[in-house]
Coordinates of N, CA and C in Angstrom, one line a residue:
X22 N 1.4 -10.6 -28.7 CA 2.1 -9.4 -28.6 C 2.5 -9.2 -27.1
X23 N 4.0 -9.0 -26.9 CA 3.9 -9.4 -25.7 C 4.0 -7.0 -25.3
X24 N 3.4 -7.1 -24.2 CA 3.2 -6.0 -23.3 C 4.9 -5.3 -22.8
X25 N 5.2 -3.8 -23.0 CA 6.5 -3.6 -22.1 C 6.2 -3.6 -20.8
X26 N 6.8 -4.2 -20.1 CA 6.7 -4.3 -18.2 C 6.3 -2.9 -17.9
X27 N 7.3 -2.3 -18.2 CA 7.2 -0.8 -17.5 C 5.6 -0.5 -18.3
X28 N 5.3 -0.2 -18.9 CA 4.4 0.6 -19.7 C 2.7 -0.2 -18.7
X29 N 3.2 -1.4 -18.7 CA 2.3 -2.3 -17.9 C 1.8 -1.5 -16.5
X30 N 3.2 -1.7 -15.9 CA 3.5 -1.2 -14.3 C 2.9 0.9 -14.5
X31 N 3.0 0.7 -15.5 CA 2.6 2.3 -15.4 C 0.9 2.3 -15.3
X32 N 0.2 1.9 -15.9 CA -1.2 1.5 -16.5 C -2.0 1.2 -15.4
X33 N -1.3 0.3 -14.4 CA -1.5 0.0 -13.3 C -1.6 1.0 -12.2
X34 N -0.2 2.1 -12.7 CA -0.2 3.2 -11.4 C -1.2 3.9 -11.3
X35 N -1.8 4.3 -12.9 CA -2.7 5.1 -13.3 C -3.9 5.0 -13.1
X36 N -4.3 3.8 -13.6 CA -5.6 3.4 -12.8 C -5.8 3.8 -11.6
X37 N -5.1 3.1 -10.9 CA -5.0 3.7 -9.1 C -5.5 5.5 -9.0
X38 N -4.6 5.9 -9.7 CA -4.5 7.5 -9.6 C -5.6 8.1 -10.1
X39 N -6.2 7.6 -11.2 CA -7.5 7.9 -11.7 C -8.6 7.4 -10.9
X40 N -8.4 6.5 -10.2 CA -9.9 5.5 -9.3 C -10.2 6.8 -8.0
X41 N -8.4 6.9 -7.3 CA -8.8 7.6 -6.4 C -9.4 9.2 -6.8
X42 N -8.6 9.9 -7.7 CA -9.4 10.8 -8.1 C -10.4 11.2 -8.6
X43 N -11.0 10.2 -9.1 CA -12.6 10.3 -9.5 C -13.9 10.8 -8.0
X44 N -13.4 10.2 -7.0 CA -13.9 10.2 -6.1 C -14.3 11.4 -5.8
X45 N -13.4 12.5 -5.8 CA -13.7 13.9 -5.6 C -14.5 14.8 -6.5
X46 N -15.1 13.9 -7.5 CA -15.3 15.2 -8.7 C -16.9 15.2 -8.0
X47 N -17.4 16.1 -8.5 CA -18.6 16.4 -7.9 C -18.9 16.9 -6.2
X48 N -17.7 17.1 -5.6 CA -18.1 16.5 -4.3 C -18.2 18.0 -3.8
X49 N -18.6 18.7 -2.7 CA -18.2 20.0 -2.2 C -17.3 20.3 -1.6
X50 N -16.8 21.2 -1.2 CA -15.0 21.4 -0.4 C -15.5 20.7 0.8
X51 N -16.7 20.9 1.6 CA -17.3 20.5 2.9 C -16.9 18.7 3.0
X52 N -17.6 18.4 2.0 CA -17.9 16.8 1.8 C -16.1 16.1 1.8
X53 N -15.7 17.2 0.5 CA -14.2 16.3 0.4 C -13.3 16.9 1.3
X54 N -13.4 17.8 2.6 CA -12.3 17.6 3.6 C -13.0 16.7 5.0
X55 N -14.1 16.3 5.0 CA -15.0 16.3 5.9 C -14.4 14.5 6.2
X56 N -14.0 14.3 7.6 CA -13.6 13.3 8.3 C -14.8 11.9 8.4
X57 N -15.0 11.2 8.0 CA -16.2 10.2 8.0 C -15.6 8.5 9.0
X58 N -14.4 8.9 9.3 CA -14.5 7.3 9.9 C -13.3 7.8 11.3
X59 N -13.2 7.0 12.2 CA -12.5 7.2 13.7 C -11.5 8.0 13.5
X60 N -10.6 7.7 12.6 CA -9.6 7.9 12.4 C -9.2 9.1 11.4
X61 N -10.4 9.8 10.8 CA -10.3 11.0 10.4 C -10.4 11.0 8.9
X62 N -10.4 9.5 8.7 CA -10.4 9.4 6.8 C -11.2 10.3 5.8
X63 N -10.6 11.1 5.3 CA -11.3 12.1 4.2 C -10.9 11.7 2.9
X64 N -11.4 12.0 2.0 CA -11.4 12.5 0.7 C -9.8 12.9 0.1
X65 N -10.7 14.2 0.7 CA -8.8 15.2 0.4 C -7.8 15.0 1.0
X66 N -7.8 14.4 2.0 CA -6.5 13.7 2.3 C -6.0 12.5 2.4
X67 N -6.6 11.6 1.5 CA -6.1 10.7 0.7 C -5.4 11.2 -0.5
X68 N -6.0 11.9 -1.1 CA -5.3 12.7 -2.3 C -4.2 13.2 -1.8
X69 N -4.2 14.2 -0.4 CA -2.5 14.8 -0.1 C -2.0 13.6 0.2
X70 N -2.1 12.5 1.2 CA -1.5 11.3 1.2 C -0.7 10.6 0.2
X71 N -1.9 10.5 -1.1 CA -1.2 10.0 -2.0 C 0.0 10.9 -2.7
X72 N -0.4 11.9 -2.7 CA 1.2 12.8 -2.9 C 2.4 12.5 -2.4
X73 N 2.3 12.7 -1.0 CA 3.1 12.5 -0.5 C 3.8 11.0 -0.7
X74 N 2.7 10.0 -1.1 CA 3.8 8.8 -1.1 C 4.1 8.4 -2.2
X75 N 3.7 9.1 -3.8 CA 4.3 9.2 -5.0 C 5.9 10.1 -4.7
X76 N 5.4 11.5 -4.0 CA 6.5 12.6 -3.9 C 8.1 11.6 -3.1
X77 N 7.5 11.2 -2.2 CA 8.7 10.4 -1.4 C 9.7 8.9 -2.1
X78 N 8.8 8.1 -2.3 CA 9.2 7.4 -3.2 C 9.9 6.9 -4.4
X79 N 8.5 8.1 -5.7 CA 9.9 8.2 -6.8 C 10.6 9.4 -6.7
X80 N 10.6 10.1 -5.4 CA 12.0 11.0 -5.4 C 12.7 10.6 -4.4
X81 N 12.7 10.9 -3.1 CA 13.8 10.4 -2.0 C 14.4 8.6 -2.5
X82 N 13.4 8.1 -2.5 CA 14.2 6.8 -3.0 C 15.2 6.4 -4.0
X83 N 15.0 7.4 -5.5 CA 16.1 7.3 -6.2 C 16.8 8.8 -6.3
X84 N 16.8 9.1 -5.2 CA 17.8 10.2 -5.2 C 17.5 11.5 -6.1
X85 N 16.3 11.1 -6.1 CA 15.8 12.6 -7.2 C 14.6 13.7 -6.3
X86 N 14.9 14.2 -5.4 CA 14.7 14.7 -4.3 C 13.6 15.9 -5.4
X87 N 12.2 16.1 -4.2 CA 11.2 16.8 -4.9 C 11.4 18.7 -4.9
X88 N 11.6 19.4 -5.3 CA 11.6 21.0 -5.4 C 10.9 21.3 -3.9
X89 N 11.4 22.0 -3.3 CA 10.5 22.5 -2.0 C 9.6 21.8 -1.7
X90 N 9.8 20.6 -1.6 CA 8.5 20.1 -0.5 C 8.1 20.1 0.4
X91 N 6.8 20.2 0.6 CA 6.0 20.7 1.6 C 6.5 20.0 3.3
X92 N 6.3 20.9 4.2 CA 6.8 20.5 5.6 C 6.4 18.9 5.9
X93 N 4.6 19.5 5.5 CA 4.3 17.8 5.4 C 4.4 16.8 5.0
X94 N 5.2 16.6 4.1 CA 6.5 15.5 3.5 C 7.3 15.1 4.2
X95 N 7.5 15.5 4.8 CA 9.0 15.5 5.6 C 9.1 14.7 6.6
X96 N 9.9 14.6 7.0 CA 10.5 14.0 8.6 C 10.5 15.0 9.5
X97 N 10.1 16.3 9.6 CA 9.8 17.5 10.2 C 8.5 17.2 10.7
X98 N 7.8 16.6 9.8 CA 5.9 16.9 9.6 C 4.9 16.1 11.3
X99 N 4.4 17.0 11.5 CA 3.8 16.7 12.8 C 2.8 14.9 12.1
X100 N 2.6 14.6 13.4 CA 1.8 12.8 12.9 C 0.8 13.2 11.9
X101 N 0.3 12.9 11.2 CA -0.6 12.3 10.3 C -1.5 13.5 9.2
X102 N 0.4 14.6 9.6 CA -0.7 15.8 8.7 C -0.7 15.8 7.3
X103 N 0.0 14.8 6.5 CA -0.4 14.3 5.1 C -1.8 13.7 5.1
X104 N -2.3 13.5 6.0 CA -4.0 13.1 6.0 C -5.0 13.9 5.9
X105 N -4.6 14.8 5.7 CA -5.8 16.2 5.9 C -5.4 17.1 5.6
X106 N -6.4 18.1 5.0 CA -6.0 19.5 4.3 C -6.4 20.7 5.9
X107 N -5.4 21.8 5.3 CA -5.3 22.1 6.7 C -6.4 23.2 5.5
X108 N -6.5 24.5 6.6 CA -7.7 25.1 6.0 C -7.2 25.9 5.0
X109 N -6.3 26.7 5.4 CA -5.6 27.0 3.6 C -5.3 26.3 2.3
X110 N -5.6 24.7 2.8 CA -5.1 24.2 1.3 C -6.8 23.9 1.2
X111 N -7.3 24.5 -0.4 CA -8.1 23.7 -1.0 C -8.0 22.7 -1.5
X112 N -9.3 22.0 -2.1 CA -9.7 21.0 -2.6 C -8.6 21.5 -4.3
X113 N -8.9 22.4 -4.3 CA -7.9 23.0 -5.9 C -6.4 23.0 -5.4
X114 N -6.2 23.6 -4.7 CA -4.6 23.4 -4.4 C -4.3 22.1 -4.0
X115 N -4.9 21.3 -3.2 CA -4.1 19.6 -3.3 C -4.3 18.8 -4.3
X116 N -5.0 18.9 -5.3 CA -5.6 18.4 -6.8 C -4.5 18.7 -7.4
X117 N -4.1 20.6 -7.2 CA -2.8 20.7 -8.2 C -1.9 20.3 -8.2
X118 N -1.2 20.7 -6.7 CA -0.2 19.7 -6.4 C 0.0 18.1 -6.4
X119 N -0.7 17.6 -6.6 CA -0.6 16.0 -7.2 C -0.2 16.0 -8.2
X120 N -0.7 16.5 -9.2 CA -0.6 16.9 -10.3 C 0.6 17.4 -10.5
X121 N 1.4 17.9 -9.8 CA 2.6 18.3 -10.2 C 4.0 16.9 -9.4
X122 N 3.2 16.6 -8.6 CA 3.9 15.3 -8.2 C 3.9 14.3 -9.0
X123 N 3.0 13.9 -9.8 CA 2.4 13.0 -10.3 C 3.8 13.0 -11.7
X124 N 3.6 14.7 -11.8 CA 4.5 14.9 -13.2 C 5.8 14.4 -13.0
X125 N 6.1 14.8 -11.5 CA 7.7 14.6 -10.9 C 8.1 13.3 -11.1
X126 N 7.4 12.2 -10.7 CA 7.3 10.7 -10.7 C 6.9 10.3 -12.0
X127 N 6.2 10.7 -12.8 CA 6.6 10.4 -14.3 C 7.8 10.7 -14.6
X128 N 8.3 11.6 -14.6 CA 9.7 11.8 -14.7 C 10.6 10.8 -14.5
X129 N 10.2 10.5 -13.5 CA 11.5 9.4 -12.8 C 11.3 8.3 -13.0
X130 N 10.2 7.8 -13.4 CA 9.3 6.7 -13.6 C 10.2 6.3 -15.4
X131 N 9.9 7.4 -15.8 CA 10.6 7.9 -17.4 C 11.7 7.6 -17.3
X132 N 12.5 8.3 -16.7 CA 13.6 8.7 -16.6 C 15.1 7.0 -16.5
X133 N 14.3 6.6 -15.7 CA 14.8 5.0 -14.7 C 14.7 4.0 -15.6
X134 N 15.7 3.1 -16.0 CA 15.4 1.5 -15.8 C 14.3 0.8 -14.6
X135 N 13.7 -0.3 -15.0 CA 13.1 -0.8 -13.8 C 14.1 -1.5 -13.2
X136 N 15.3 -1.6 -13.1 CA 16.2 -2.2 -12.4 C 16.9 -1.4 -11.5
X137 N 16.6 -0.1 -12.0 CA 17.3 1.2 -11.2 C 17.4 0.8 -9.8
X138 N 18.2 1.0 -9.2 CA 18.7 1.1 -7.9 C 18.2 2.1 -7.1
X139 N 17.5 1.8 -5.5 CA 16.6 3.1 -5.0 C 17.1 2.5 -3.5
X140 N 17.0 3.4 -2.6 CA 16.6 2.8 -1.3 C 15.5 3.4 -0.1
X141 N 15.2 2.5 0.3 CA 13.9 2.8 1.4 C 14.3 3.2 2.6
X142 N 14.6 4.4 3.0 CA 15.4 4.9 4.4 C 14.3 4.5 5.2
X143 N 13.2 4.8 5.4 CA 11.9 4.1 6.4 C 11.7 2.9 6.4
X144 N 11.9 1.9 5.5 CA 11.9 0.6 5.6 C 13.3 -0.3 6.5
X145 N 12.9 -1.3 6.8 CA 14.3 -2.2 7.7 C 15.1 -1.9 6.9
X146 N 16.5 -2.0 7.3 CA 17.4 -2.8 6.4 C 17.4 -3.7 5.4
X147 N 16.7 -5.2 6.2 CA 16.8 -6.2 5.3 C 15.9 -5.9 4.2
X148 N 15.2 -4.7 4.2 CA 14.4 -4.6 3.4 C 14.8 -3.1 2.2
X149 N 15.2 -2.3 2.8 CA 15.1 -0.8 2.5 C 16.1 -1.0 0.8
X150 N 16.9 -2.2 0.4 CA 17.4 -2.0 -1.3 C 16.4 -2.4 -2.0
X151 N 15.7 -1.7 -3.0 CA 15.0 -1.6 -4.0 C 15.3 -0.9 -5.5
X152 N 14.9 -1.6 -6.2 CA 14.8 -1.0 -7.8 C 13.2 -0.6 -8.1
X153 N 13.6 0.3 -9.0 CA 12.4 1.0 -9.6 C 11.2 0.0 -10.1
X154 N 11.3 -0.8 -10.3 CA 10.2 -2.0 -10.6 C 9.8 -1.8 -9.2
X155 N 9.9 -2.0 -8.3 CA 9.7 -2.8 -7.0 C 8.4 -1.5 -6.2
X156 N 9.0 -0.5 -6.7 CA 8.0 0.8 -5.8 C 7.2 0.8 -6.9
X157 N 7.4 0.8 -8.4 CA 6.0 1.1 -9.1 C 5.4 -0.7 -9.0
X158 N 5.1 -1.0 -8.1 CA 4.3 -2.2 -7.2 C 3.9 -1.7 -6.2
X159 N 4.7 -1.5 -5.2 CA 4.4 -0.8 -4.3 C 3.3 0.4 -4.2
X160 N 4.0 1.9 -5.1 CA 2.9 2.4 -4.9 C 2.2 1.9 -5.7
X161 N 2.0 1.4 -6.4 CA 0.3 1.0 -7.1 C -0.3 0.2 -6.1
X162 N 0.2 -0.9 -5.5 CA -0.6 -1.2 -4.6 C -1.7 -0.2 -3.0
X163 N -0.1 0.5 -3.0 CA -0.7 1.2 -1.7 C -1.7 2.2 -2.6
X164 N -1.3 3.1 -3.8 CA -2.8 3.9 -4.0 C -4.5 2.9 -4.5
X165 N -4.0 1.7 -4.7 CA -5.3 1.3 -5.1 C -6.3 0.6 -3.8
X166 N -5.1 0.7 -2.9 CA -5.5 0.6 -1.6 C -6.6 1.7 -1.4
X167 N -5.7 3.1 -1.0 CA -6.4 4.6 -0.4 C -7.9 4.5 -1.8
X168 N -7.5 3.7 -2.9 CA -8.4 4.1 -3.6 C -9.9 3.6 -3.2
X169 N -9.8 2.7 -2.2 CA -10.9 1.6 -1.6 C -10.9 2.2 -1.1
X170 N -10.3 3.0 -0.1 CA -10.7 3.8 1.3 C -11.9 5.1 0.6
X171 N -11.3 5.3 -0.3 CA -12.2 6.6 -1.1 C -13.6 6.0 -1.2
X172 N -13.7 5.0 -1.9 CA -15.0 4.1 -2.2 C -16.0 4.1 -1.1
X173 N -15.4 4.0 0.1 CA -16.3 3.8 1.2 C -17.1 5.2 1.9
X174 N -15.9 6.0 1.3 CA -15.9 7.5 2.2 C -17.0 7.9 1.4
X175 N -16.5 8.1 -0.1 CA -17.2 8.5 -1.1 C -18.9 8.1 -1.0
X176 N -19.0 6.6 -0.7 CA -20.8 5.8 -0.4 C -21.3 6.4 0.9
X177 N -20.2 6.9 1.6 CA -21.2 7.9 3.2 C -21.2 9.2 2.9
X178 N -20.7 9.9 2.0 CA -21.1 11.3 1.5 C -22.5 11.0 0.9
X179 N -22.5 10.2 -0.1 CA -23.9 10.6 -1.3 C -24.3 9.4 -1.7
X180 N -23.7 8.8 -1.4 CA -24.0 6.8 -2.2 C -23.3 5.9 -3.4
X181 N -22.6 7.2 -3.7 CA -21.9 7.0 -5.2 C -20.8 6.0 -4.8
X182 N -21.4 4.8 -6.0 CA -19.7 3.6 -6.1 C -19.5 3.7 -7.0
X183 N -18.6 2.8 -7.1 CA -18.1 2.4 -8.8 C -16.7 2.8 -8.7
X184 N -16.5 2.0 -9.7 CA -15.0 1.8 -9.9 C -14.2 3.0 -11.0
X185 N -14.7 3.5 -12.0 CA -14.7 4.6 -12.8 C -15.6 4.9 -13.1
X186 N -15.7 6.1 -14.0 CA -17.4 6.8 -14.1 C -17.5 6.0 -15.0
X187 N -18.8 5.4 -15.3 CA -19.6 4.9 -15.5 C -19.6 2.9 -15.5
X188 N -19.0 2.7 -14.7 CA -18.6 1.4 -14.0 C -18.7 1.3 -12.9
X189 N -20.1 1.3 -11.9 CA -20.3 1.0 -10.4 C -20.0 -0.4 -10.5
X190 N -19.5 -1.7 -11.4 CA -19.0 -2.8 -10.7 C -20.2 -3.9 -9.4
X191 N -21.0 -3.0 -9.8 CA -22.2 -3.4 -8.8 C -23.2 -4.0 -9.3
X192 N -23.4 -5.5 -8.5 CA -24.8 -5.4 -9.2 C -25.8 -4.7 -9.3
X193 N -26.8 -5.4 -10.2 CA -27.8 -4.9 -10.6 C -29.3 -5.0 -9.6
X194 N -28.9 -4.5 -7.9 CA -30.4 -4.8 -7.3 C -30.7 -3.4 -6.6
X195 N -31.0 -3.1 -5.8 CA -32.0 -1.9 -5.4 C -31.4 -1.6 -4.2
X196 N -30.8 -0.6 -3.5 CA -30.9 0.0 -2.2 C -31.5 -0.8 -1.3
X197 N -32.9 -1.1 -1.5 CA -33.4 -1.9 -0.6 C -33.2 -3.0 -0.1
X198 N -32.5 -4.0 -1.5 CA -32.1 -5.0 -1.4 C -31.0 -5.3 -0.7
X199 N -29.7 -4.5 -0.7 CA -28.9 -4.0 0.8 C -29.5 -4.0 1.9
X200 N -30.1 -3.5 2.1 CA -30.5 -3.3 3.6 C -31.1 -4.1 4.2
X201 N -31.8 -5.3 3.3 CA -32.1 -6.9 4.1 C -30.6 -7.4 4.2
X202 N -29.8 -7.2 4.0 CA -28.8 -8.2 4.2 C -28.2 -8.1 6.0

């Protein structure tokens, strides 16, 4: 039986979108805005991150521009403030809002041929023509990326891995057994 592409390329996006969100369930607002590596990497702003690069790509790219999006979307947006929740956004407000991005880009995701026609204004030239096949690669790649970044962040909060609940993907040895290595 052969598989539809798209429905494939979707399955794919999803996973992503569920791996990274798993990360936050249990976590405290403290834990999931709380900066753990040089560079500031959290929790919850991997989650606004990922917004922002579902919100930009299957909207700016095929021309299906998102409802008031946030400054931090933008070409307005000060450096790296899609990385972090400022202190008015909760842990519930950037969850929601994914969730409403998420719906936007199913939409268009829906909506599109994978041959649809898109372009990448941030990307080169030689690079910036794309069809809708090409970004649902793209972002699946890039969120199953942030979704490793979560994994790591997530094992310096509390210790918890794993790939979905109840699949740590890990073997089967002891804490301890880590720590000789």
């Amino acid at each position: 039986m052969l598989v539809d592409e798209k429905q494939l390329l979707r399955r794919y996006l999803d996973a992503a979108r569920s791996a990274l969100l798993w990360k936050l369930d249990g976590v405290s607002e403290y834990d999931a805005r709380r900066p753990l590596t040089p560079t500031g990497t959290n929790l919850l702003g991997l989650v606004k991150h990922a917004a922002g690069v579902e919100l930009n790509y299957f909207g700016r790219v095929f021309g299906r521009p998102f409802p008031n999006p946030p400054v931090w979307s933008t070409a307005d947006a000060s450096p790296a403030s899609d990385m972090y929740a400022d202190l008015d956004e909760s842990s519930v407000s950037v969850l929601e809002f994914y969730g409403e991005v998420r719906a936007f880009a199913d939409a268009t995701i829906s909506a599109l041929p994978l041959d649809a026609p898109g372009v990448v204004t941030w990307w080169s030239a030689e690079r910036r023509d794309v069809t809708l096949r090409q970004i649902l690669v793209q972002v699946s790649i890039e969120l199953h990326r942030h979704a490793g970044h979560a994994d790591v962040v997530r094992e310096l909060i509390d210790g918890a891995v794993g790939m979905q609940d109840g699949n740590t993907n890990m073997p089967p040895v002891s804490a301890q057994w880590w720590s000789c290595l």
